[in-house]
Short mmCIF file of C-alpha atoms and ligand atoms in Angstrom, two decimals:
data_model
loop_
_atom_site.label_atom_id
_atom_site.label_comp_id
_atom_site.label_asym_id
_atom_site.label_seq_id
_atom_site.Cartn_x
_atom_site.Cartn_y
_atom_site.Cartn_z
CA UNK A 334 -9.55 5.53 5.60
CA UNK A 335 -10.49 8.71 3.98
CA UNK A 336 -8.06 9.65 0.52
CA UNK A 337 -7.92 13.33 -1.02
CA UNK A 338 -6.51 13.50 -3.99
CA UNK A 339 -4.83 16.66 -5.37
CA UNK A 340 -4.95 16.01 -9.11
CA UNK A 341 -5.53 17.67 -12.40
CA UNK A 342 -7.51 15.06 -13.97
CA UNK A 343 -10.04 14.06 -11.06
CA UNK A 344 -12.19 12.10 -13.34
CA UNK A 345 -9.13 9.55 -14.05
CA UNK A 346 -9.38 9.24 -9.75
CA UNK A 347 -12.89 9.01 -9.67
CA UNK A 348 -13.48 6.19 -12.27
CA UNK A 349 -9.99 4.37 -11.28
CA UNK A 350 -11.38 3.87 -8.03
CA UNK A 351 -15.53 3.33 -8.43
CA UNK A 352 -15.33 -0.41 -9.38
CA UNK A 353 -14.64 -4.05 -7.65
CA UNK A 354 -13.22 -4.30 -4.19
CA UNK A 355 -12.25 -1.05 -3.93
CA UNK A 356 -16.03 0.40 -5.24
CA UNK A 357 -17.85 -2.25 -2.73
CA UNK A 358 -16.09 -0.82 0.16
CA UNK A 359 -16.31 2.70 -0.76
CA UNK A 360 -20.57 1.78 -0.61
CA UNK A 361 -19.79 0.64 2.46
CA UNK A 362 -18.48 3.31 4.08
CA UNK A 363 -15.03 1.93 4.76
CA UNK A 364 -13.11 4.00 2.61
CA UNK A 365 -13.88 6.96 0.78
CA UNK A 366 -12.06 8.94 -2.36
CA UNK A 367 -12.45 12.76 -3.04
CA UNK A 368 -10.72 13.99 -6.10
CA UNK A 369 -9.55 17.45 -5.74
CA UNK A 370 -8.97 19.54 -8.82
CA UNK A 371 -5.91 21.20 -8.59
CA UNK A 372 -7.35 24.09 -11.19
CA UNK A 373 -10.11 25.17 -9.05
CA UNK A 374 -7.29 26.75 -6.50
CA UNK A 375 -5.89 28.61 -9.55
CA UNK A 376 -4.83 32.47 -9.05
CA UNK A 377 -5.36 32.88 -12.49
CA UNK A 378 -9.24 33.59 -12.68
CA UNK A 379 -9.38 34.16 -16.33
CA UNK A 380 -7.44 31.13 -17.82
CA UNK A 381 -7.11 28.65 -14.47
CA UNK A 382 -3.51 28.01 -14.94
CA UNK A 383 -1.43 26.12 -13.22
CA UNK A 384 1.55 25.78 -14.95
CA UNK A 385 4.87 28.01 -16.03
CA UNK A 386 7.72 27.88 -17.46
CA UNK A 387 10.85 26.95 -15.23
CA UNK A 388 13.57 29.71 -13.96
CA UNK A 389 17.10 28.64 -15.39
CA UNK A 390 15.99 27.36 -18.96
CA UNK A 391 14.82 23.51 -19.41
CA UNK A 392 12.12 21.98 -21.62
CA UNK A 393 8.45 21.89 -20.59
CA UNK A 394 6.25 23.17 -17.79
CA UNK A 395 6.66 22.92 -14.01
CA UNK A 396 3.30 23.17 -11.75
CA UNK A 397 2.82 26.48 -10.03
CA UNK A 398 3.20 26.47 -5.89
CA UNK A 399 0.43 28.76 -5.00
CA UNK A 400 -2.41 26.73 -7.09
CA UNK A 401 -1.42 23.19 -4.66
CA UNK A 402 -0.70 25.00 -1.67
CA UNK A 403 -4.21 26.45 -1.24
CA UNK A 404 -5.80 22.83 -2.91
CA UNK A 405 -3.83 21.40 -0.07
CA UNK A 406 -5.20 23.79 3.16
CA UNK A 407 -8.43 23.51 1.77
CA UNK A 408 -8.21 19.90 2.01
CA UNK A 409 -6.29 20.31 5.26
CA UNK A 410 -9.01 22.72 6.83
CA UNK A 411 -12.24 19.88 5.64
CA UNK A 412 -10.40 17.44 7.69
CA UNK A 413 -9.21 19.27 10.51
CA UNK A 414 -13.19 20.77 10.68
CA UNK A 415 -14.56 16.60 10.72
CA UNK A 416 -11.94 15.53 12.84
CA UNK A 417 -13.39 18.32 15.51
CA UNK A 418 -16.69 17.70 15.07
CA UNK A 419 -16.28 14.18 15.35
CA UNK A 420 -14.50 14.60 18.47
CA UNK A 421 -17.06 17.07 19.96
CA UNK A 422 -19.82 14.30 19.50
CA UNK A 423 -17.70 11.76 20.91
CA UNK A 424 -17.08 13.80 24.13
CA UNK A 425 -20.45 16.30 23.02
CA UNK A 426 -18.33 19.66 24.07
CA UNK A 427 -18.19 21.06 20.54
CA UNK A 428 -17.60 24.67 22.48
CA UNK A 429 -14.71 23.82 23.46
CA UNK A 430 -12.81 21.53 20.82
CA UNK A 431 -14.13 23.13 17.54
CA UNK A 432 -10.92 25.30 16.92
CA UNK A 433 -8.42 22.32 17.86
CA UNK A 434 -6.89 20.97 14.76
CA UNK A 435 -5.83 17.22 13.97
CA UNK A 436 -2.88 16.50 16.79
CA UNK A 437 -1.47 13.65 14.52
CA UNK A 438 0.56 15.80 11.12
CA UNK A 439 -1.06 15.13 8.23
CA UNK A 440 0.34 12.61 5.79
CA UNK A 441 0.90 13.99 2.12
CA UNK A 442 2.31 11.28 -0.57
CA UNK A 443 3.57 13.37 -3.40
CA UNK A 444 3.99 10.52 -6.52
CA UNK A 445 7.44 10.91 -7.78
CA UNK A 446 10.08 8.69 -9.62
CA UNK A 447 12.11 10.34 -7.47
CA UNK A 448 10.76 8.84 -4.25
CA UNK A 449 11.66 5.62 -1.96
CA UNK A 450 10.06 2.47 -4.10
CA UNK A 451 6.81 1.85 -2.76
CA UNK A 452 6.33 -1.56 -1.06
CA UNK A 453 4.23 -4.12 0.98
CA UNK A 454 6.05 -2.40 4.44
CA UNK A 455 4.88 0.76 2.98
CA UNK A 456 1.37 0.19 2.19
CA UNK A 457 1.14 -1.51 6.04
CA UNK A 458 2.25 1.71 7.41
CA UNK A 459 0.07 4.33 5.29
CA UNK A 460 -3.13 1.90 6.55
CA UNK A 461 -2.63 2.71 9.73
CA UNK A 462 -4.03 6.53 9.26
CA UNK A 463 -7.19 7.85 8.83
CA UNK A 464 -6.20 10.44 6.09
CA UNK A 465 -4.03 10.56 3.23
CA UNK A 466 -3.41 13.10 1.25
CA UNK A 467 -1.72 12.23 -2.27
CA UNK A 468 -0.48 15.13 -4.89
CA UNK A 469 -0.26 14.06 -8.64
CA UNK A 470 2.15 15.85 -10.57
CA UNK A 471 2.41 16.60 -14.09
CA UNK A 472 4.08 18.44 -17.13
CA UNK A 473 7.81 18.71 -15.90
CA UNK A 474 7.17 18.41 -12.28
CA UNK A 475 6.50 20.54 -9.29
CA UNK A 476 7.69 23.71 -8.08
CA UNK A 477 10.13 22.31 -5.25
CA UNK A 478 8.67 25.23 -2.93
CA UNK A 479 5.35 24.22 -2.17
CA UNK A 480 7.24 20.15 -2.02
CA UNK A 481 9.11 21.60 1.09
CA UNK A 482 6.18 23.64 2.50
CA UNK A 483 3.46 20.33 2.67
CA UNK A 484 5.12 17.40 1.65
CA UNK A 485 6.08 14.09 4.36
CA UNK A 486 6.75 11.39 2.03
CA UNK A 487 8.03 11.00 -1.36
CA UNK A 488 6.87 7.58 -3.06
CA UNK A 489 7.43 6.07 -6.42
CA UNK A 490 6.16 3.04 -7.71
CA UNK A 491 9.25 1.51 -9.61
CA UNK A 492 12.27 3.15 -11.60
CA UNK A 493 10.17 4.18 -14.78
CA UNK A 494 8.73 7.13 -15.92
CA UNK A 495 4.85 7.97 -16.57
CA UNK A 496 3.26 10.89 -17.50
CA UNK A 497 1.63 11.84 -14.70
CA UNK A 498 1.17 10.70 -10.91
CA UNK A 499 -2.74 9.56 -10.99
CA UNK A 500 -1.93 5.58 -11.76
CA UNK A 501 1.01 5.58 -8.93
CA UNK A 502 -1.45 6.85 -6.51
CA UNK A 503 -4.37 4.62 -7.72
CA UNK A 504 -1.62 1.59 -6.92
CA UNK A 505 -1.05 2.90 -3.76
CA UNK A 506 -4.63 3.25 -2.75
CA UNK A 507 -5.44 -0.20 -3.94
CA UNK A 508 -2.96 -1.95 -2.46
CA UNK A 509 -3.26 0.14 1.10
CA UNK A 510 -7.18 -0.13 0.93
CA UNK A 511 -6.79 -4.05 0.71
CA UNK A 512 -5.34 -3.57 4.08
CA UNK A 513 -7.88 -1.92 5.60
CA UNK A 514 -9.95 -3.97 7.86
CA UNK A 515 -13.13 -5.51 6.48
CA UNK A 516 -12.21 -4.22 2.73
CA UNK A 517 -11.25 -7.94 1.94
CA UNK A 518 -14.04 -10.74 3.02
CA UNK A 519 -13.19 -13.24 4.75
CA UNK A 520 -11.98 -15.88 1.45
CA UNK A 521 -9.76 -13.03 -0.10
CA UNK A 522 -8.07 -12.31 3.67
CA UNK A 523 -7.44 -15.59 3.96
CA UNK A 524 -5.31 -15.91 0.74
CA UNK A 525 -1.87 -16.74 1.28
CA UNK A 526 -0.56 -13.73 -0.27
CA UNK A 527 3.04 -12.95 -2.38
CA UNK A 528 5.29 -11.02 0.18
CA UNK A 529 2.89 -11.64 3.09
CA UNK A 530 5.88 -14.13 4.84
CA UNK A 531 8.65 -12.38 2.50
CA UNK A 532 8.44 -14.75 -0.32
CA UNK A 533 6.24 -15.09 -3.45
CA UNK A 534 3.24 -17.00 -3.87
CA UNK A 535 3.74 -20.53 -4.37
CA UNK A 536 1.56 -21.85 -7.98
CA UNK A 537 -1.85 -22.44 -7.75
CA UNK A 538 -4.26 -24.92 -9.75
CA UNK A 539 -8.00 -24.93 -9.97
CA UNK A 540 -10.56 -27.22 -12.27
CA UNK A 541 -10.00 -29.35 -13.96
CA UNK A 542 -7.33 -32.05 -12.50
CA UNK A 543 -5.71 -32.26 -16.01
CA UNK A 544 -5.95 -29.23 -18.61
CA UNK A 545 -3.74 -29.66 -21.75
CA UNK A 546 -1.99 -32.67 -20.76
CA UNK A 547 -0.70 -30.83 -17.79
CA UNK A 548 -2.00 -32.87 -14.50
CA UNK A 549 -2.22 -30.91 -10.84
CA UNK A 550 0.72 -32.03 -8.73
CA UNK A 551 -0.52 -35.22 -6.86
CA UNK A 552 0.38 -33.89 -3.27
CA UNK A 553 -2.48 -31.19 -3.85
CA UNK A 554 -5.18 -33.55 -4.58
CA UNK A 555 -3.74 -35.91 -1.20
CA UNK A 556 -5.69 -34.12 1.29
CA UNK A 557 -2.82 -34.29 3.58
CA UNK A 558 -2.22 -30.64 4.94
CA UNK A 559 0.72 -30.93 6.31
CA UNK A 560 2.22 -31.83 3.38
CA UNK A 561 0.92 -29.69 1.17
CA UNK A 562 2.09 -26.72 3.48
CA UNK A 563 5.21 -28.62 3.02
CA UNK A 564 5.38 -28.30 -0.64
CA UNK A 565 3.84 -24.79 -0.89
CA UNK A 566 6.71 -23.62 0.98
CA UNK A 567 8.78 -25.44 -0.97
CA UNK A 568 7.57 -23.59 -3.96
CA UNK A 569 7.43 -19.94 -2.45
CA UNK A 570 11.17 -20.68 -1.97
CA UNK A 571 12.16 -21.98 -5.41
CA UNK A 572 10.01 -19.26 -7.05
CA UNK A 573 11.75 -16.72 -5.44
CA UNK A 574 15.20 -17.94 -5.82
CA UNK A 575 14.00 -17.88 -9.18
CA UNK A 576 12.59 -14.71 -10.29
CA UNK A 577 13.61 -12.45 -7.09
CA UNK A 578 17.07 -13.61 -5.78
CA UNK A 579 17.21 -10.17 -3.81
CA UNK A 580 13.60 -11.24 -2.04
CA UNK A 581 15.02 -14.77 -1.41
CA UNK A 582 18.36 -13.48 -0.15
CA UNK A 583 16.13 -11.08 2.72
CA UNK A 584 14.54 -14.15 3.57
CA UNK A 585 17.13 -16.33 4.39
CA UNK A 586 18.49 -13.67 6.08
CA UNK A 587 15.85 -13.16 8.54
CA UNK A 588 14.63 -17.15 8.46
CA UNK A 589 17.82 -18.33 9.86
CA UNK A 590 17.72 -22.48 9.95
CA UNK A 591 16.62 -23.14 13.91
CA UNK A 592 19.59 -24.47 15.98
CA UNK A 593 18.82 -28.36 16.24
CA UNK A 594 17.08 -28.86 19.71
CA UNK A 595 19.64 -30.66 21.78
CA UNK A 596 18.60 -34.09 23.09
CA UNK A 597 17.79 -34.34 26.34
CA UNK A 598 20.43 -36.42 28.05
CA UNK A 599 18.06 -39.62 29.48
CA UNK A 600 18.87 -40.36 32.96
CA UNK A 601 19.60 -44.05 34.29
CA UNK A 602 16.53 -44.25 35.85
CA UNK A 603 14.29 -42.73 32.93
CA UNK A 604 16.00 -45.32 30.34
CA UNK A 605 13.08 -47.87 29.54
CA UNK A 606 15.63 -50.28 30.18
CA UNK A 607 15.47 -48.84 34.10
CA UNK A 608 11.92 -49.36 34.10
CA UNK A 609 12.40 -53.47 34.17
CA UNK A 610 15.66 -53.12 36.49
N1 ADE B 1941 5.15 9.89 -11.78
C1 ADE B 1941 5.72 9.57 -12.93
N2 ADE B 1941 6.34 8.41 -12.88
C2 ADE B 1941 6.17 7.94 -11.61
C3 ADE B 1941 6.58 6.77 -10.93
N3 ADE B 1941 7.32 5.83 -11.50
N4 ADE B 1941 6.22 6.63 -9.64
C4 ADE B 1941 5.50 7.59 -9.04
N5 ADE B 1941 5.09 8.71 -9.63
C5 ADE B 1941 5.42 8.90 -10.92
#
């Protein structure tokens, strides 16, 4: 999973993104970041601007079209000129696939309160490509032109406002990059995560047994798995009822109760009964 980021403040991008999980498999090749500074495709050679003041009247500043628009085919052209060379060494014919470009449209995430509410769903589907191209707004907002020109999805990450889109598209590349394969190991994978089956995490207790008078619930310490899968269930459920009726409502909704299995109607002769006739 490659990311490009179209930004004004690439250093926020570069040091957001260097450390822990997501740091470890950057080293390793599995994903990468490049933080692309909107300013450097500036038509303004003496001042770099990038902003101007919006036609009709309105408070503050709206980014410039022409600035992101050549950020963005400058991205576009990088990956369109890997994607051929990579395909020319897979089927070594470079002559004839160099000026091909990417088949597959590009996706580009412009970070918006305005956009659907980014989600688990969401973060599935974006880890399926191999590219994704996220534009960070600021100031008032974007000219809507160059929106219509590159844009394919507009994503939000809740119904608040920040002041600019770096942090929504760091949450979206963490939380897509944990999908990626081999970005987790093996133990984090593993982890029964909140909205993995629909439902929130069920509580979880480490050492000691007893920590301020509060003891871990016996059925945890039982070494019976079924029943602990029992009761974790259990508590997914009544957590979400709690704090998410919506989430809890979905999931009854699409975890109707199974229809009882019918009994099987024993014939005379299977009847134990039969056995000694
Ligand atoms: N930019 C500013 N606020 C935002 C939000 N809530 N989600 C995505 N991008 C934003």
């Amino acid at each position: 999973m490659n990311y490009h980021v179209m930004t004004l403040f690439p250093e926020m991008i570069e040091q957001g993104l260097s450390t822990s999980i997501l740091g470890r498999a950057r080293d390793k090749g599995l994903i990468s970041f490049e933080a692309v500074n909107i300013r450097d495709y500036s038509g303004d050679l003496k001042h770099h601007k990038v902003d101007d003041y919006t036609y009709g009247g309105g408070a503050g500043m709206l980014m410039q079209a022409q600035p992101i628009y050549d950020c963005f085919k400058a991205i576009e052209k990088k990956i369109n000129e890997k994607n051929c060379s990579d395909r020319a060494d897979d089927i070594n014919d470079s002559a004839e696939n160099a000026d091909k470009s990417t088949e597959k449209p590009l996706r580009v995430i412009y970070v918006t309160p305005q956009g659907a509410v980014f989600n688990q769903q969401m973060a599935a589907d974006f880890a399926k490509e191999e590219d994704l191209i996220f534009l960070c707004g600021h100031y008032e907002g974007v000219d809507e032109r160059v929106l219509e020109e590159i844009v394919t999805d507009y994503v939000s990450i809740g119904d608040y406002v920040l002041t600019g889109g770096e942090l929504p598209a760091m949450v979206m590349i963490d939380a897509i990059s944990r999908l990626v394969p081999g970005v987790l190991n093996n133990d984090e994978s593993a982890m029964t995560e909140s909205f993995g089956n629909g439902l929130l995490e069920y509580p979880q207790y480490s050492r000691p047994e007893e920590w301020m008078g509060k003891k871990v619930p016996a059925i945890l310490l039982s070494g019976d798995h079924k029943k602990v899968d029992e009761w974790r269930l259990e508590q997914s459920l009544l957590r979400t009822k709690d704090r998410r009726p919506e989430l809890y409502e979905k999931w009854l909704i699409d975890n109707p109760p199974k229809p009882e299995k019918k009994k099987r109607r024993r014939k005379k002769s299977d009847s134990a009964d039969s056995v000694n006739d």
